[in-house]
Amino acid sequence: MEKESNEIQIKQDLPPKRTPVGWFEGRISARGLSLGLDDVKALYQELSIINRKFGENIISGLPTDPKMSGEEWGRYKDFLLEDAFCLTISILGDQDQQLYGENAEVFESDNLPHPIQKIYFNNITAWQRHSQDSRPQNTIEVDLDFSKPPLLDPFSVLSEPTPNSSNVTVRADDMTFYKAALQIVDTKLAKHRTWYAAIHRSFAYDMGVWLVALPAGLVIATHYMERWLPVGGNLEAFRWAFFLYSLGIVILGYRFLSGYIKWAFPVNVLAENKDKSLRHRIALGGIFVWLAYKAADTIYALLPFAP
């Protein structure tokens, strides 16, 4: 008898058997985009349509509440479709201003922050109002970050991509929902890619060091070392110290220039922010033209047939 009670106790202590659970999950990077609020609004509306169809399928399968009449139950289902299956939106400004909405009208609000730093919308918040904080079977989260990196960040890892949290995450039990959402996101965002997105990728800084900064530094340091500290001159002893120091100055200048370029050409651009980076881009163009001229002139002066 005691043995049987021990076996029963052991069985009671064992965890319940859990069945495997599967889902589809994909994340699309939303980096390197030039958007307007109309573009973001169009993406929001397309995803809202998919989410509403998901809601219609869920609500059609709900058991009728016996405490409600047919008319009351119909009104409640309409309310549930509007209130639990919408995409909630948060728009943040760079001065801590925030605007919240639950339909596309928020993009035309007079209270929009300026400039806009981030736009975030999802179908989770509205669902949780009616589901005791659980998550829906099919979820959509869109995070668009329009912030700028600092001109010179001493704490960043130079080989890493420019910090920016922009992405779209779709997690779904339903393959149809999953594919439809990803296709809309990919279609809506692909045509808004910027031509300079590569400067914000991993190892972009390292490539610039090896292909631009180091060759330029070696040429410049060699040229001016020969010009100012010639062999046999009074300052010949300082030739290599000057060479190494000059090379370091060029590399340091490249680091500042790299930060300036990433600031003037940010990861994501929102047209309504009316960014004044254009004049900085023109200035950068002038700097590059001057550097290209100096590099060509220096290389030519080092050639044996140069006058």
PDB file of C-alpha atoms in Angstrom:
ATOM      1  CA  MET A   1       0.000   0.000   0.000  1.00  0.00           C
ATOM      2  CA  GLU A   2       2.818   2.357   0.895  1.00  0.00           C
ATOM      3  CA  LYS A   3       4.605   1.495  -2.379  1.00  0.00           C
ATOM      4  CA  GLU A   4       1.469   2.334  -4.406  1.00  0.00           C
ATOM      5  CA  SER A   5       1.080   5.684  -2.611  1.00  0.00           C
ATOM      6  CA  ASN A   6       4.741   6.498  -3.351  1.00  0.00           C
ATOM      7  CA  GLU A   7       4.196   5.715  -7.049  1.00  0.00           C
ATOM      8  CA  ILE A   8       1.112   7.934  -7.101  1.00  0.00           C
ATOM      9  CA  GLN A   9       3.079  10.728  -5.437  1.00  0.00           C
ATOM     10  CA  ILE A  10       5.899  10.389  -7.986  1.00  0.00           C
ATOM     11  CA  LYS A  11       3.401  10.550 -10.858  1.00  0.00           C
ATOM     12  CA  GLN A  12       1.843  13.666  -9.353  1.00  0.00           C
ATOM     13  CA  ASP A  13       5.262  15.320  -9.064  1.00  0.00           C
ATOM     14  CA  LEU A  14       6.139  14.673 -12.713  1.00  0.00           C
ATOM     15  CA  PRO A  15       5.587  17.662 -15.049  1.00  0.00           C
ATOM     16  CA  PRO A  16       2.699  17.340 -17.527  1.00  0.00           C
ATOM     17  CA  LYS A  17       3.576  16.043 -20.963  1.00  0.00           C
ATOM     18  CA  ARG A  18       3.957  18.958 -23.366  1.00  0.00           C
ATOM     19  CA  THR A  19       3.274  18.635 -27.065  1.00  0.00           C
ATOM     20  CA  PRO A  20       5.661  20.259 -29.583  1.00  0.00           C
ATOM     21  CA  VAL A  21       4.730  23.747 -30.725  1.00  0.00           C
ATOM     22  CA  GLY A  22       5.776  25.186 -34.076  1.00  0.00           C
ATOM     23  CA  TRP A  23       5.504  28.565 -35.772  1.00  0.00           C
ATOM     24  CA  PHE A  24       6.989  30.681 -38.539  1.00  0.00           C
ATOM     25  CA  GLU A  25       9.149  33.673 -37.654  1.00  0.00           C
ATOM     26  CA  GLY A  26      10.980  36.111 -39.896  1.00  0.00           C
ATOM     27  CA  ARG A  27      12.712  39.434 -39.432  1.00  0.00           C
ATOM     28  CA  ILE A  28      13.305  41.887 -42.262  1.00  0.00           C
ATOM     29  CA  SER A  29      15.880  44.610 -41.773  1.00  0.00           C
ATOM     30  CA  ALA A  30      14.373  48.058 -42.318  1.00  0.00           C
ATOM     31  CA  ARG A  31      17.719  49.860 -42.663  1.00  0.00           C
ATOM     32  CA  GLY A  32      18.896  52.067 -45.500  1.00  0.00           C
ATOM     33  CA  LEU A  33      15.506  53.589 -46.340  1.00  0.00           C
ATOM     34  CA  SER A  34      14.330  56.991 -47.537  1.00  0.00           C
ATOM     35  CA  LEU A  35      10.643  57.267 -46.629  1.00  0.00           C
ATOM     36  CA  GLY A  36       7.827  59.756 -46.329  1.00  0.00           C
ATOM     37  CA  LEU A  37       4.907  59.518 -43.918  1.00  0.00           C
ATOM     38  CA  ASP A  38       2.702  58.483 -46.857  1.00  0.00           C
ATOM     39  CA  ASP A  39       4.966  55.472 -47.409  1.00  0.00           C
ATOM     40  CA  VAL A  40       4.779  54.464 -43.749  1.00  0.00           C
ATOM     41  CA  LYS A  41       1.010  54.997 -43.789  1.00  0.00           C
ATOM     42  CA  ALA A  42       0.646  52.751 -46.869  1.00  0.00           C
ATOM     43  CA  LEU A  43       2.630  49.993 -45.126  1.00  0.00           C
ATOM     44  CA  TYR A  44       0.461  50.383 -42.018  1.00  0.00           C
ATOM     45  CA  GLN A  45      -2.773  50.145 -44.021  1.00  0.00           C
ATOM     46  CA  GLU A  46      -1.679  47.050 -45.945  1.00  0.00           C
ATOM     47  CA  LEU A  47      -0.672  45.226 -42.769  1.00  0.00           C
ATOM     48  CA  SER A  48      -3.905  46.342 -41.087  1.00  0.00           C
ATOM     49  CA  ILE A  49      -5.913  44.602 -43.816  1.00  0.00           C
ATOM     50  CA  ILE A  50      -4.084  41.323 -43.190  1.00  0.00           C
ATOM     51  CA  ASN A  51      -4.518  41.659 -39.435  1.00  0.00           C
ATOM     52  CA  ARG A  52      -8.239  42.379 -39.844  1.00  0.00           C
ATOM     53  CA  LYS A  53      -8.717  39.210 -41.889  1.00  0.00           C
ATOM     54  CA  PHE A  54      -6.960  37.310 -39.108  1.00  0.00           C
ATOM     55  CA  GLY A  55      -9.398  38.910 -36.651  1.00  0.00           C
ATOM     56  CA  GLU A  56     -12.419  37.964 -38.745  1.00  0.00           C
ATOM     57  CA  ASN A  57     -11.315  34.323 -38.724  1.00  0.00           C
ATOM     58  CA  ILE A  58     -10.835  34.352 -34.943  1.00  0.00           C
ATOM     59  CA  ILE A  59     -14.164  36.057 -34.209  1.00  0.00           C
ATOM     60  CA  SER A  60     -16.136  33.794 -36.552  1.00  0.00           C
ATOM     61  CA  GLY A  61     -15.023  30.828 -34.458  1.00  0.00           C
ATOM     62  CA  LEU A  62     -16.063  32.279 -31.092  1.00  0.00           C
ATOM     63  CA  PRO A  63     -18.913  30.495 -29.294  1.00  0.00           C
ATOM     64  CA  THR A  64     -22.046  32.606 -28.877  1.00  0.00           C
ATOM     65  CA  ASP A  65     -22.509  34.184 -25.451  1.00  0.00           C
ATOM     66  CA  PRO A  66     -25.834  32.829 -24.103  1.00  0.00           C
ATOM     67  CA  LYS A  67     -26.302  35.980 -22.017  1.00  0.00           C
ATOM     68  CA  MET A  68     -26.529  38.151 -25.152  1.00  0.00           C
ATOM     69  CA  SER A  69     -29.224  38.436 -27.743  1.00  0.00           C
ATOM     70  CA  GLY A  70     -28.353  37.927 -31.392  1.00  0.00           C
ATOM     71  CA  GLU A  71     -28.231  41.679 -31.980  1.00  0.00           C
ATOM     72  CA  GLU A  72     -26.077  42.292 -28.913  1.00  0.00           C
ATOM     73  CA  TRP A  73     -23.707  39.512 -29.910  1.00  0.00           C
ATOM     74  CA  GLY A  74     -23.362  40.963 -33.415  1.00  0.00           C
ATOM     75  CA  ARG A  75     -22.544  44.432 -32.017  1.00  0.00           C
ATOM     76  CA  TYR A  76     -20.037  42.927 -29.614  1.00  0.00           C
ATOM     77  CA  LYS A  77     -18.266  41.060 -32.436  1.00  0.00           C
ATOM     78  CA  ASP A  78     -18.065  44.282 -34.459  1.00  0.00           C
ATOM     79  CA  PHE A  79     -16.614  46.083 -31.446  1.00  0.00           C
ATOM     80  CA  LEU A  80     -14.131  43.275 -30.849  1.00  0.00           C
ATOM     81  CA  LEU A  81     -12.978  43.357 -34.467  1.00  0.00           C
ATOM     82  CA  GLU A  82     -12.285  47.088 -34.271  1.00  0.00           C
ATOM     83  CA  ASP A  83     -10.803  47.181 -30.784  1.00  0.00           C
ATOM     84  CA  ALA A  84      -8.762  43.977 -30.574  1.00  0.00           C
ATOM     85  CA  PHE A  85      -7.548  43.665 -34.168  1.00  0.00           C
ATOM     86  CA  CYS A  86      -6.059  47.041 -34.943  1.00  0.00           C
ATOM     87  CA  LEU A  87      -2.421  48.091 -35.176  1.00  0.00           C
ATOM     88  CA  THR A  88      -1.521  50.508 -32.396  1.00  0.00           C
ATOM     89  CA  ILE A  89       1.027  53.211 -33.277  1.00  0.00           C
ATOM     90  CA  SER A  90       3.566  55.110 -31.175  1.00  0.00           C
ATOM     91  CA  ILE A  91       5.443  58.031 -32.750  1.00  0.00           C
ATOM     92  CA  LEU A  92       8.368  59.494 -30.799  1.00  0.00           C
ATOM     93  CA  GLY A  93      10.176  62.793 -31.300  1.00  0.00           C
ATOM     94  CA  ASP A  94      13.788  63.510 -30.427  1.00  0.00           C
ATOM     95  CA  GLN A  95      12.714  65.825 -27.587  1.00  0.00           C
ATOM     96  CA  ASP A  96      10.705  63.096 -25.792  1.00  0.00           C
ATOM     97  CA  GLN A  97       7.424  64.076 -27.483  1.00  0.00           C
ATOM     98  CA  GLN A  98       5.128  61.089 -28.024  1.00  0.00           C
ATOM     99  CA  LEU A  99       1.943  60.519 -30.021  1.00  0.00           C
ATOM    100  CA  TYR A 100      -0.226  57.408 -29.780  1.00  0.00           C
ATOM    101  CA  GLY A 101      -2.944  56.250 -32.173  1.00  0.00           C
ATOM    102  CA  GLU A 102      -4.892  53.200 -33.312  1.00  0.00           C
ATOM    103  CA  ASN A 103      -5.655  54.035 -36.936  1.00  0.00           C
ATOM    104  CA  ALA A 104      -4.041  55.648 -39.986  1.00  0.00           C
ATOM    105  CA  GLU A 105      -5.345  59.102 -39.027  1.00  0.00           C
ATOM    106  CA  VAL A 106      -2.453  59.471 -36.611  1.00  0.00           C
ATOM    107  CA  PHE A 107      -0.140  60.110 -39.569  1.00  0.00           C
ATOM    108  CA  GLU A 108      -2.116  63.269 -40.389  1.00  0.00           C
ATOM    109  CA  SER A 109      -2.387  64.568 -36.831  1.00  0.00           C
ATOM    110  CA  ASP A 110      -1.511  68.182 -36.048  1.00  0.00           C
ATOM    111  CA  ASN A 111       0.291  66.890 -32.960  1.00  0.00           C
ATOM    112  CA  LEU A 112       2.934  64.907 -34.814  1.00  0.00           C
ATOM    113  CA  PRO A 113       6.372  65.391 -33.190  1.00  0.00           C
ATOM    114  CA  HIS A 114       8.980  67.203 -35.230  1.00  0.00           C
ATOM    115  CA  PRO A 115      11.430  65.863 -36.029  1.00  0.00           C
ATOM    116  CA  ILE A 116      10.248  62.261 -35.748  1.00  0.00           C
ATOM    117  CA  GLN A 117      12.805  59.905 -34.251  1.00  0.00           C
ATOM    118  CA  LYS A 118      10.899  56.609 -34.239  1.00  0.00           C
ATOM    119  CA  ILE A 119       7.650  55.077 -35.494  1.00  0.00           C
ATOM    120  CA  TYR A 120       6.544  51.788 -33.930  1.00  0.00           C
ATOM    121  CA  PHE A 121       3.342  49.832 -34.517  1.00  0.00           C
ATOM    122  CA  ASN A 122       2.155  46.319 -33.716  1.00  0.00           C
ATOM    123  CA  ASN A 123      -0.971  44.159 -33.379  1.00  0.00           C
ATOM    124  CA  ILE A 124      -0.075  42.902 -29.893  1.00  0.00           C
ATOM    125  CA  THR A 125      -1.136  45.825 -27.670  1.00  0.00           C
ATOM    126  CA  ALA A 126      -4.757  45.894 -28.871  1.00  0.00           C
ATOM    127  CA  TRP A 127      -5.094  42.097 -28.601  1.00  0.00           C
ATOM    128  CA  GLN A 128      -3.862  42.077 -24.998  1.00  0.00           C
ATOM    129  CA  ARG A 129      -6.725  44.337 -23.892  1.00  0.00           C
ATOM    130  CA  HIS A 130      -9.069  41.370 -24.419  1.00  0.00           C
ATOM    131  CA  SER A 131      -6.857  38.340 -23.799  1.00  0.00           C
ATOM    132  CA  GLN A 132      -5.356  38.716 -20.320  1.00  0.00           C
ATOM    133  CA  ASP A 133      -1.937  39.811 -21.634  1.00  0.00           C
ATOM    134  CA  SER A 134      -1.427  36.786 -23.906  1.00  0.00           C
ATOM    135  CA  ARG A 135       0.008  37.197 -27.412  1.00  0.00           C
ATOM    136  CA  PRO A 136      -1.968  36.579 -30.608  1.00  0.00           C
ATOM    137  CA  GLN A 137      -1.121  33.558 -32.739  1.00  0.00           C
ATOM    138  CA  ASN A 138      -0.001  35.864 -35.546  1.00  0.00           C
ATOM    139  CA  THR A 139       1.985  38.960 -34.625  1.00  0.00           C
ATOM    140  CA  ILE A 140       3.410  41.928 -36.530  1.00  0.00           C
ATOM    141  CA  GLU A 141       5.910  44.440 -35.132  1.00  0.00           C
ATOM    142  CA  VAL A 142       7.295  47.331 -37.191  1.00  0.00           C
ATOM    143  CA  ASP A 143      10.070  49.499 -35.747  1.00  0.00           C
ATOM    144  CA  LEU A 144      11.354  52.385 -37.901  1.00  0.00           C
ATOM    145  CA  ASP A 145      14.216  54.379 -36.405  1.00  0.00           C
ATOM    146  CA  PHE A 146      15.059  57.766 -37.978  1.00  0.00           C
ATOM    147  CA  SER A 147      17.614  58.888 -35.404  1.00  0.00           C
ATOM    148  CA  LYS A 148      21.119  60.050 -36.326  1.00  0.00           C
ATOM    149  CA  PRO A 149      24.367  58.640 -34.974  1.00  0.00           C
ATOM    150  CA  PRO A 150      26.662  61.039 -33.069  1.00  0.00           C
ATOM    151  CA  LEU A 151      29.400  62.760 -35.044  1.00  0.00           C
ATOM    152  CA  LEU A 152      32.078  60.989 -33.004  1.00  0.00           C
ATOM    153  CA  ASP A 153      31.132  58.141 -30.682  1.00  0.00           C
ATOM    154  CA  PRO A 154      34.102  57.015 -28.561  1.00  0.00           C
ATOM    155  CA  PHE A 155      32.147  54.003 -27.260  1.00  0.00           C
ATOM    156  CA  SER A 156      31.103  52.429 -30.572  1.00  0.00           C
ATOM    157  CA  VAL A 157      32.823  49.357 -31.999  1.00  0.00           C
ATOM    158  CA  LEU A 158      34.050  50.614 -35.371  1.00  0.00           C
ATOM    159  CA  SER A 159      33.619  47.290 -37.180  1.00  0.00           C
ATOM    160  CA  GLU A 160      29.959  46.983 -36.207  1.00  0.00           C
ATOM    161  CA  PRO A 161      27.092  48.426 -38.287  1.00  0.00           C
ATOM    162  CA  THR A 162      25.799  51.892 -37.426  1.00  0.00           C
ATOM    163  CA  PRO A 163      23.430  51.529 -34.441  1.00  0.00           C
ATOM    164  CA  ASN A 164      19.811  51.523 -35.615  1.00  0.00           C
ATOM    165  CA  SER A 165      16.988  49.319 -34.362  1.00  0.00           C
ATOM    166  CA  SER A 166      14.828  49.392 -37.514  1.00  0.00           C
ATOM    167  CA  ASN A 167      13.283  46.042 -38.407  1.00  0.00           C
ATOM    168  CA  VAL A 168      10.001  44.278 -39.104  1.00  0.00           C
ATOM    169  CA  THR A 169       9.244  41.052 -37.232  1.00  0.00           C
ATOM    170  CA  VAL A 170       6.468  38.657 -38.223  1.00  0.00           C
ATOM    171  CA  ARG A 171       5.695  35.622 -36.054  1.00  0.00           C
ATOM    172  CA  ALA A 172       2.786  33.453 -37.109  1.00  0.00           C
ATOM    173  CA  ASP A 173       1.191  30.035 -36.748  1.00  0.00           C
ATOM    174  CA  ASP A 174      -0.571  30.570 -40.083  1.00  0.00           C
ATOM    175  CA  MET A 175       1.677  30.244 -43.149  1.00  0.00           C
ATOM    176  CA  THR A 176      -0.712  32.351 -45.266  1.00  0.00           C
ATOM    177  CA  PHE A 177      -0.559  35.232 -42.796  1.00  0.00           C
ATOM    178  CA  TYR A 178       3.202  34.897 -42.525  1.00  0.00           C
ATOM    179  CA  LYS A 179       3.906  34.950 -46.255  1.00  0.00           C
ATOM    180  CA  ALA A 180       1.422  37.740 -46.975  1.00  0.00           C
ATOM    181  CA  ALA A 181       2.866  40.011 -44.273  1.00  0.00           C
ATOM    182  CA  LEU A 182       6.486  39.449 -45.339  1.00  0.00           C
ATOM    183  CA  GLN A 183       5.634  40.008 -49.000  1.00  0.00           C
ATOM    184  CA  ILE A 184       3.945  43.344 -48.229  1.00  0.00           C
ATOM    185  CA  VAL A 185       6.875  44.511 -46.121  1.00  0.00           C
ATOM    186  CA  ASP A 186       9.440  43.483 -48.709  1.00  0.00           C
ATOM    187  CA  THR A 187       7.488  45.090 -51.568  1.00  0.00           C
ATOM    188  CA  LYS A 188       6.797  48.349 -49.745  1.00  0.00           C
ATOM    189  CA  LEU A 189      10.327  48.851 -48.437  1.00  0.00           C
ATOM    190  CA  ALA A 190      12.485  47.532 -51.296  1.00  0.00           C
ATOM    191  CA  LYS A 191      11.756  50.479 -53.594  1.00  0.00           C
ATOM    192  CA  HIS A 192      12.875  52.983 -50.965  1.00  0.00           C
ATOM    193  CA  ARG A 193      16.458  51.749 -50.461  1.00  0.00           C
ATOM    194  CA  THR A 194      19.134  54.435 -50.351  1.00  0.00           C
ATOM    195  CA  TRP A 195      22.188  54.282 -52.629  1.00  0.00           C
ATOM    196  CA  TYR A 196      24.615  54.818 -49.748  1.00  0.00           C
ATOM    197  CA  ALA A 197      23.319  52.107 -47.388  1.00  0.00           C
ATOM    198  CA  ALA A 198      26.617  50.191 -47.600  1.00  0.00           C
ATOM    199  CA  ILE A 199      28.451  52.768 -45.438  1.00  0.00           C
ATOM    200  CA  HIS A 200      26.384  51.639 -42.438  1.00  0.00           C
ATOM    201  CA  ARG A 201      27.095  47.911 -42.757  1.00  0.00           C
ATOM    202  CA  SER A 202      29.487  45.738 -40.762  1.00  0.00           C
ATOM    203  CA  PHE A 203      33.187  46.289 -41.538  1.00  0.00           C
ATOM    204  CA  ALA A 204      32.448  49.340 -43.721  1.00  0.00           C
ATOM    205  CA  TYR A 205      34.860  51.332 -41.539  1.00  0.00           C
ATOM    206  CA  ASP A 206      37.573  48.656 -41.865  1.00  0.00           C
ATOM    207  CA  MET A 207      37.239  48.572 -45.644  1.00  0.00           C
ATOM    208  CA  GLY A 208      37.630  52.347 -45.725  1.00  0.00           C
ATOM    209  CA  VAL A 209      40.760  52.143 -43.574  1.00  0.00           C
ATOM    210  CA  TRP A 210      42.467  49.581 -45.811  1.00  0.00           C
ATOM    211  CA  LEU A 211      41.305  50.907 -49.183  1.00  0.00           C
ATOM    212  CA  VAL A 212      41.303  54.671 -48.567  1.00  0.00           C
ATOM    213  CA  ALA A 213      42.821  55.918 -45.310  1.00  0.00           C
ATOM    214  CA  LEU A 214      46.003  53.804 -45.184  1.00  0.00           C
ATOM    215  CA  PRO A 215      46.984  54.258 -48.861  1.00  0.00           C
ATOM    216  CA  ALA A 216      46.281  58.001 -48.626  1.00  0.00           C
ATOM    217  CA  GLY A 217      48.189  58.242 -45.344  1.00  0.00           C
ATOM    218  CA  LEU A 218      51.202  56.385 -46.710  1.00  0.00           C
ATOM    219  CA  VAL A 219      51.359  58.556 -49.815  1.00  0.00           C
ATOM    220  CA  ILE A 220      50.893  61.829 -47.916  1.00  0.00           C
ATOM    221  CA  ALA A 221      53.386  60.920 -45.164  1.00  0.00           C
ATOM    222  CA  THR A 222      55.988  59.780 -47.693  1.00  0.00           C
ATOM    223  CA  HIS A 223      55.583  62.882 -49.864  1.00  0.00           C
ATOM    224  CA  TYR A 224      55.910  65.400 -47.075  1.00  0.00           C
ATOM    225  CA  MET A 225      58.667  63.447 -45.321  1.00  0.00           C
ATOM    226  CA  GLU A 226      60.771  63.668 -48.479  1.00  0.00           C
ATOM    227  CA  ARG A 227      59.836  67.303 -48.974  1.00  0.00           C
ATOM    228  CA  TRP A 228      60.361  68.627 -45.456  1.00  0.00           C
ATOM    229  CA  LEU A 229      62.845  66.138 -43.991  1.00  0.00           C
ATOM    230  CA  PRO A 230      65.111  65.063 -46.865  1.00  0.00           C
ATOM    231  CA  VAL A 231      67.896  62.540 -46.431  1.00  0.00           C
ATOM    232  CA  GLY A 232      71.082  64.364 -45.414  1.00  0.00           C
ATOM    233  CA  GLY A 233      69.190  67.326 -43.987  1.00  0.00           C
ATOM    234  CA  ASN A 234      69.510  68.724 -40.475  1.00  0.00           C
ATOM    235  CA  LEU A 235      66.285  67.029 -39.372  1.00  0.00           C
ATOM    236  CA  GLU A 236      66.952  63.643 -40.914  1.00  0.00           C
ATOM    237  CA  ALA A 237      66.762  61.943 -37.502  1.00  0.00           C
ATOM    238  CA  PHE A 238      63.070  62.839 -37.261  1.00  0.00           C
ATOM    239  CA  ARG A 239      62.055  61.346 -40.604  1.00  0.00           C
ATOM    240  CA  TRP A 240      60.402  58.145 -39.328  1.00  0.00           C
ATOM    241  CA  ALA A 241      58.883  59.810 -36.296  1.00  0.00           C
ATOM    242  CA  PHE A 242      57.285  62.326 -38.671  1.00  0.00           C
ATOM    243  CA  PHE A 243      56.185  59.498 -40.978  1.00  0.00           C
ATOM    244  CA  LEU A 244      54.442  57.509 -38.234  1.00  0.00           C
ATOM    245  CA  TYR A 245      52.884  60.588 -36.650  1.00  0.00           C
ATOM    246  CA  SER A 246      51.576  61.811 -40.031  1.00  0.00           C
ATOM    247  CA  LEU A 247      50.099  58.402 -40.770  1.00  0.00           C
ATOM    248  CA  GLY A 248      48.338  58.408 -37.391  1.00  0.00           C
ATOM    249  CA  ILE A 249      46.930  61.891 -38.035  1.00  0.00           C
ATOM    250  CA  VAL A 250      45.478  60.748 -41.365  1.00  0.00           C
ATOM    251  CA  ILE A 251      43.857  57.668 -39.759  1.00  0.00           C
ATOM    252  CA  LEU A 252      42.415  59.820 -36.964  1.00  0.00           C
ATOM    253  CA  GLY A 253      41.097  62.293 -39.527  1.00  0.00           C
ATOM    254  CA  TYR A 254      39.497  59.412 -41.424  1.00  0.00           C
ATOM    255  CA  ARG A 255      37.719  58.286 -38.268  1.00  0.00           C
ATOM    256  CA  PHE A 256      36.204  61.738 -37.763  1.00  0.00           C
ATOM    257  CA  LEU A 257      35.321  61.973 -41.459  1.00  0.00           C
ATOM    258  CA  SER A 258      33.662  58.535 -41.290  1.00  0.00           C
ATOM    259  CA  GLY A 259      31.479  59.663 -38.377  1.00  0.00           C
ATOM    260  CA  TYR A 260      30.636  62.885 -40.208  1.00  0.00           C
ATOM    261  CA  ILE A 261      29.599  60.944 -43.330  1.00  0.00           C
ATOM    262  CA  LYS A 262      27.350  58.613 -41.320  1.00  0.00           C
ATOM    263  CA  TRP A 263      25.764  61.622 -39.639  1.00  0.00           C
ATOM    264  CA  ALA A 264      25.200  63.487 -42.911  1.00  0.00           C
ATOM    265  CA  PHE A 265      23.915  60.304 -44.618  1.00  0.00           C
ATOM    266  CA  PRO A 266      21.905  58.646 -41.799  1.00  0.00           C
ATOM    267  CA  VAL A 267      20.708  55.044 -41.853  1.00  0.00           C
ATOM    268  CA  ASN A 268      17.065  55.977 -42.448  1.00  0.00           C
ATOM    269  CA  VAL A 269      15.646  59.281 -43.708  1.00  0.00           C
ATOM    270  CA  LEU A 270      12.106  60.609 -43.193  1.00  0.00           C
ATOM    271  CA  ALA A 271      11.169  63.324 -45.688  1.00  0.00           C
ATOM    272  CA  GLU A 272       8.923  65.182 -43.225  1.00  0.00           C
ATOM    273  CA  ASN A 273      11.850  65.713 -40.861  1.00  0.00           C
ATOM    274  CA  LYS A 274      13.240  68.184 -43.447  1.00  0.00           C
ATOM    275  CA  ASP A 275      16.779  67.223 -42.565  1.00  0.00           C
ATOM    276  CA  LYS A 276      19.276  69.982 -43.296  1.00  0.00           C
ATOM    277  CA  SER A 277      22.070  67.554 -44.103  1.00  0.00           C
ATOM    278  CA  LEU A 278      22.093  68.599 -47.768  1.00  0.00           C
ATOM    279  CA  ARG A 279      24.598  71.398 -47.202  1.00  0.00           C
ATOM    280  CA  HIS A 280      26.783  69.000 -45.222  1.00  0.00           C
ATOM    281  CA  ARG A 281      26.630  66.538 -48.118  1.00  0.00           C
ATOM    282  CA  ILE A 282      27.711  69.297 -50.500  1.00  0.00           C
ATOM    283  CA  ALA A 283      30.579  70.133 -48.142  1.00  0.00           C
ATOM    284  CA  LEU A 284      31.567  66.464 -48.036  1.00  0.00           C
ATOM    285  CA  GLY A 285      31.525  66.351 -51.814  1.00  0.00           C
ATOM    286  CA  GLY A 286      33.898  69.317 -51.883  1.00  0.00           C
ATOM    287  CA  ILE A 287      36.195  67.643 -49.351  1.00  0.00           C
ATOM    288  CA  PHE A 288      36.352  64.441 -51.390  1.00  0.00           C
ATOM    289  CA  VAL A 289      37.057  66.341 -54.599  1.00  0.00           C
ATOM    290  CA  TRP A 290      39.893  68.231 -52.887  1.00  0.00           C
ATOM    291  CA  LEU A 291      41.298  65.025 -51.365  1.00  0.00           C
ATOM    292  CA  ALA A 292      41.149  63.267 -54.724  1.00  0.00           C
ATOM    293  CA  TYR A 293      43.003  66.163 -56.342  1.00  0.00           C
ATOM    294  CA  LYS A 294      45.690  66.226 -53.635  1.00  0.00           C
ATOM    295  CA  ALA A 295      46.125  62.465 -53.818  1.00  0.00           C
ATOM    296  CA  ALA A 296      46.491  62.540 -57.600  1.00  0.00           C
ATOM    297  CA  ASP A 297      48.890  65.495 -57.415  1.00  0.00           C
ATOM    298  CA  THR A 298      50.993  63.768 -54.754  1.00  0.00           C
ATOM    299  CA  ILE A 299      51.175  60.486 -56.643  1.00  0.00           C
ATOM    300  CA  TYR A 300      52.157  62.340 -59.812  1.00  0.00           C
ATOM    301  CA  ALA A 301      54.932  64.204 -57.968  1.00  0.00           C
ATOM    302  CA  LEU A 302      56.390  60.882 -56.785  1.00  0.00           C
ATOM    303  CA  LEU A 303      56.595  59.433 -60.285  1.00  0.00           C
ATOM    304  CA  PRO A 304      60.158  59.312 -61.764  1.00  0.00           C
ATOM    305  CA  PHE A 305      59.206  61.208 -64.921  1.00  0.00           C
ATOM    306  CA  ALA A 306      57.432  64.031 -63.061  1.00  0.00           C
ATOM    307  CA  PRO A 307      59.037  67.490 -63.576  1.00  0.00           C
TER     308      PRO A 307
END
